[in-house]
Tab-separated table of C-alpha atoms in Angstrom:
chain	number	residue	atom	x	y	z
A	1	MET	CA	-21.455	-19.706	-10.487
A	2	PHE	CA	-21.340	-16.773	-13.323
A	3	VAL	CA	-18.603	-15.440	-15.351
A	4	ILE	CA	-18.725	-11.667	-16.074
A	5	PRO	CA	-17.227	-10.427	-19.319
A	6	MET	CA	-14.042	-8.474	-18.883
A	7	THR	CA	-14.057	-5.628	-22.003
A	8	ARG	CA	-13.161	-1.939	-22.129
A	9	HIS	CA	-16.523	-1.097	-20.800
A	10	SER	CA	-15.606	-3.103	-17.417
A	11	ALA	CA	-15.082	0.168	-15.465
A	12	ASP	CA	-18.620	1.396	-16.449
A	13	LEU	CA	-20.112	-2.015	-15.105
A	14	SER	CA	-17.880	-1.971	-12.289
A	15	GLN	CA	-19.507	1.562	-11.689
A	16	ARG	CA	-23.295	0.320	-12.233
A	17	ILE	CA	-22.460	-2.528	-9.800
A	18	GLU	CA	-21.111	-0.132	-7.152
A	19	ARG	CA	-24.342	2.173	-7.353
A	20	LEU	CA	-26.700	-1.147	-7.158
A	21	PHE	CA	-25.239	-2.540	-3.699
A	22	ASN	CA	-24.220	1.168	-2.381
A	23	VAL	CA	-20.872	0.780	-2.168
A	24	ASP	CA	-19.208	3.552	-0.184
A	25	PRO	CA	-16.417	5.188	-2.562
A	26	ASP	CA	-14.115	5.422	0.656
A	27	ALA	CA	-14.003	1.273	1.114
A	28	ARG	CA	-13.767	1.091	-2.790
A	29	ALA	CA	-10.747	3.455	-2.924
A	30	LEU	CA	-8.910	1.502	-0.036
A	31	ARG	CA	-6.304	-1.035	-1.416
A	32	SER	CA	-3.760	-3.626	-0.508
A	33	PRO	CA	-0.736	-2.989	-2.341
A	34	ALA	CA	1.399	-6.443	-3.639
A	35	LEU	CA	3.880	-7.467	-1.201
A	36	ASP	CA	7.050	-9.259	-1.341
A	37	VAL	CA	9.125	-10.166	1.230
A	38	THR	CA	12.923	-11.845	1.685
A	39	GLU	CA	15.130	-12.457	4.690
A	40	SER	CA	18.617	-12.421	5.358
A	41	ASP	CA	20.423	-13.279	8.710
A	42	GLN	CA	20.544	-9.269	9.269
A	43	SER	CA	17.615	-8.196	7.870
A	44	TYR	CA	13.764	-8.423	5.687
A	45	THR	CA	13.367	-6.643	2.974
A	46	LEU	CA	9.676	-5.773	1.666
A	47	GLN	CA	8.723	-4.397	-1.728
A	48	LEU	CA	5.249	-3.074	-2.189
A	49	ASP	CA	3.918	-2.088	-5.216
A	50	LEU	CA	2.510	1.886	-4.734
A	51	PRO	CA	1.874	3.149	-8.450
A	52	GLY	CA	1.491	6.837	-8.670
A	53	ILE	CA	2.538	7.408	-5.013
A	54	ALA	CA	4.567	10.623	-3.936
A	55	LYS	CA	7.289	9.617	-1.138
A	56	GLU	CA	5.920	12.446	0.773
A	57	ALA	CA	2.342	10.494	0.968
A	58	VAL	CA	4.224	7.333	2.562
A	59	LYS	CA	3.862	6.549	5.887
A	60	ILE	CA	5.878	3.526	7.610
A	61	ARG	CA	5.449	2.898	11.336
A	62	ILE	CA	7.402	-0.088	12.965
A	63	GLU	CA	6.017	-1.347	16.787
A	64	GLY	CA	8.016	-4.208	17.880
A	65	ARG	CA	7.908	-6.530	14.917
A	66	ARG	CA	4.816	-5.319	12.999
A	67	VAL	CA	5.489	-2.696	9.913
A	68	SER	CA	2.386	-0.695	8.933
A	69	VAL	CA	3.026	1.041	5.275
A	70	ASP	CA	-0.005	3.788	4.651
A	71	ALA	CA	-0.015	6.031	1.440
A	72	GLU	CA	-2.648	8.001	-0.256
A	73	GLN	CA	-2.546	9.141	-3.872
A	74	ALA	CA	-2.522	12.729	-4.653
A	75	LEU	CA	-5.619	14.475	-6.066
A	76	PRO	CA	-5.626	15.416	-9.480
A	77	ALA	CA	-4.109	18.733	-10.394
A	78	ALA	CA	-6.733	21.317	-11.640
A	79	LEU	CA	-7.499	21.559	-14.867
A	80	PRO	CA	-6.342	24.606	-16.674
A	81	ASP	CA	-8.543	26.845	-18.366
A	82	GLY	CA	-10.345	25.680	-21.291
A	83	GLU	CA	-9.599	22.011	-20.656
A	84	ARG	CA	-12.565	19.544	-18.830
A	85	VAL	CA	-12.328	15.914	-18.418
A	86	LEU	CA	-14.181	14.029	-20.790
A	87	HIS	CA	-13.355	10.273	-19.414
A	88	ARG	CA	-11.808	9.261	-15.514
A	89	GLU	CA	-11.489	5.988	-14.717
A	90	ARG	CA	-8.556	6.614	-12.104
A	91	SER	CA	-9.655	8.027	-8.836
A	92	VAL	CA	-7.656	8.975	-5.484
A	93	THR	CA	-6.478	5.885	-4.192
A	94	ARG	CA	-5.583	4.907	-0.559
A	95	PHE	CA	-2.830	1.984	-0.091
A	96	SER	CA	-3.022	0.180	3.230
A	97	ARG	CA	-0.626	-2.983	4.590
A	98	SER	CA	0.236	-4.237	7.829
A	99	ILE	CA	2.536	-7.321	8.601
A	100	ALA	CA	3.980	-9.090	11.702
A	101	LEU	CA	7.583	-10.669	11.284
A	102	PRO	CA	8.972	-13.340	12.906
A	103	GLN	CA	11.597	-11.278	14.530
A	104	GLU	CA	11.393	-7.711	15.912
A	105	LEU	CA	12.808	-4.770	14.141
A	106	ASP	CA	15.560	-1.930	14.834
A	107	GLN	CA	13.882	0.947	13.842
A	108	ALA	CA	17.059	3.343	13.617
A	109	GLY	CA	19.299	0.482	11.778
A	110	SER	CA	15.780	0.390	8.751
A	111	SER	CA	15.553	2.478	5.780
A	112	ALA	CA	13.040	3.289	3.017
A	113	LYS	CA	13.367	3.953	-0.593
A	114	LEU	CA	10.518	4.458	-3.202
A	115	GLU	CA	11.440	4.253	-6.536
A	116	ASN	CA	9.625	3.296	-9.645
A	117	GLY	CA	6.437	3.325	-7.509
A	118	VAL	CA	7.869	0.112	-5.902
A	119	LEU	CA	8.440	0.567	-2.137
A	120	THR	CA	11.384	-1.213	-0.583
A	121	LEU	CA	11.531	-1.459	2.870
A	122	SER	CA	15.232	-2.951	4.276
A	123	LEU	CA	14.171	-3.616	8.008
A	124	ALA	CA	17.050	-4.571	10.233
A	125	LYS	CA	16.790	-7.109	12.515
A	126	ARG	CA	16.804	-6.698	16.502
A	127	VAL	CA	20.118	-8.110	17.926
A	128	PRO	CA	19.152	-9.462	21.122
A	129	ALA	CA	20.864	-8.197	24.139
A	130	GLY	CA	24.029	-10.420	24.848
A	131	ALA	CA	23.903	-13.021	27.461
A	132	GLY	CA	24.896	-11.095	31.134
A	133	GLU	CA	25.877	-12.004	34.909
A	134	LEU	CA	23.875	-10.766	37.405
A	135	SER	CA	25.415	-9.775	40.795
A	136	VAL	CA	23.932	-10.838	44.120
A	137	SER	CA	23.651	-8.171	46.916
């Protein structure tokens, strides 16, 4: 085992390692955001860190008890005339996370909010249909 010291030149080291091992830039850009999950009797609350992501770039899909969140950071705006990039460490980043919850979800009763780089999903649990009677014909 060996330790790589992390300094302000770590980004340069990381780029050199990626070139050495031919890391695909698209694979490098996909990240799994940090996730917190809490539960109440009626719902689940998920919080995901999505720094620098506009709410229009977030796609949430609910299928049964599975929730998938995909987002992509926007491309940097074109520089005004007379300006040029001297150094850049930030790049376009894609975030993706999928989780299966213990109970099926009600999409109509669920909501999502993106504030200060944190996506909060309030996911209503699907209420099972009450007991019913069948008539014999």
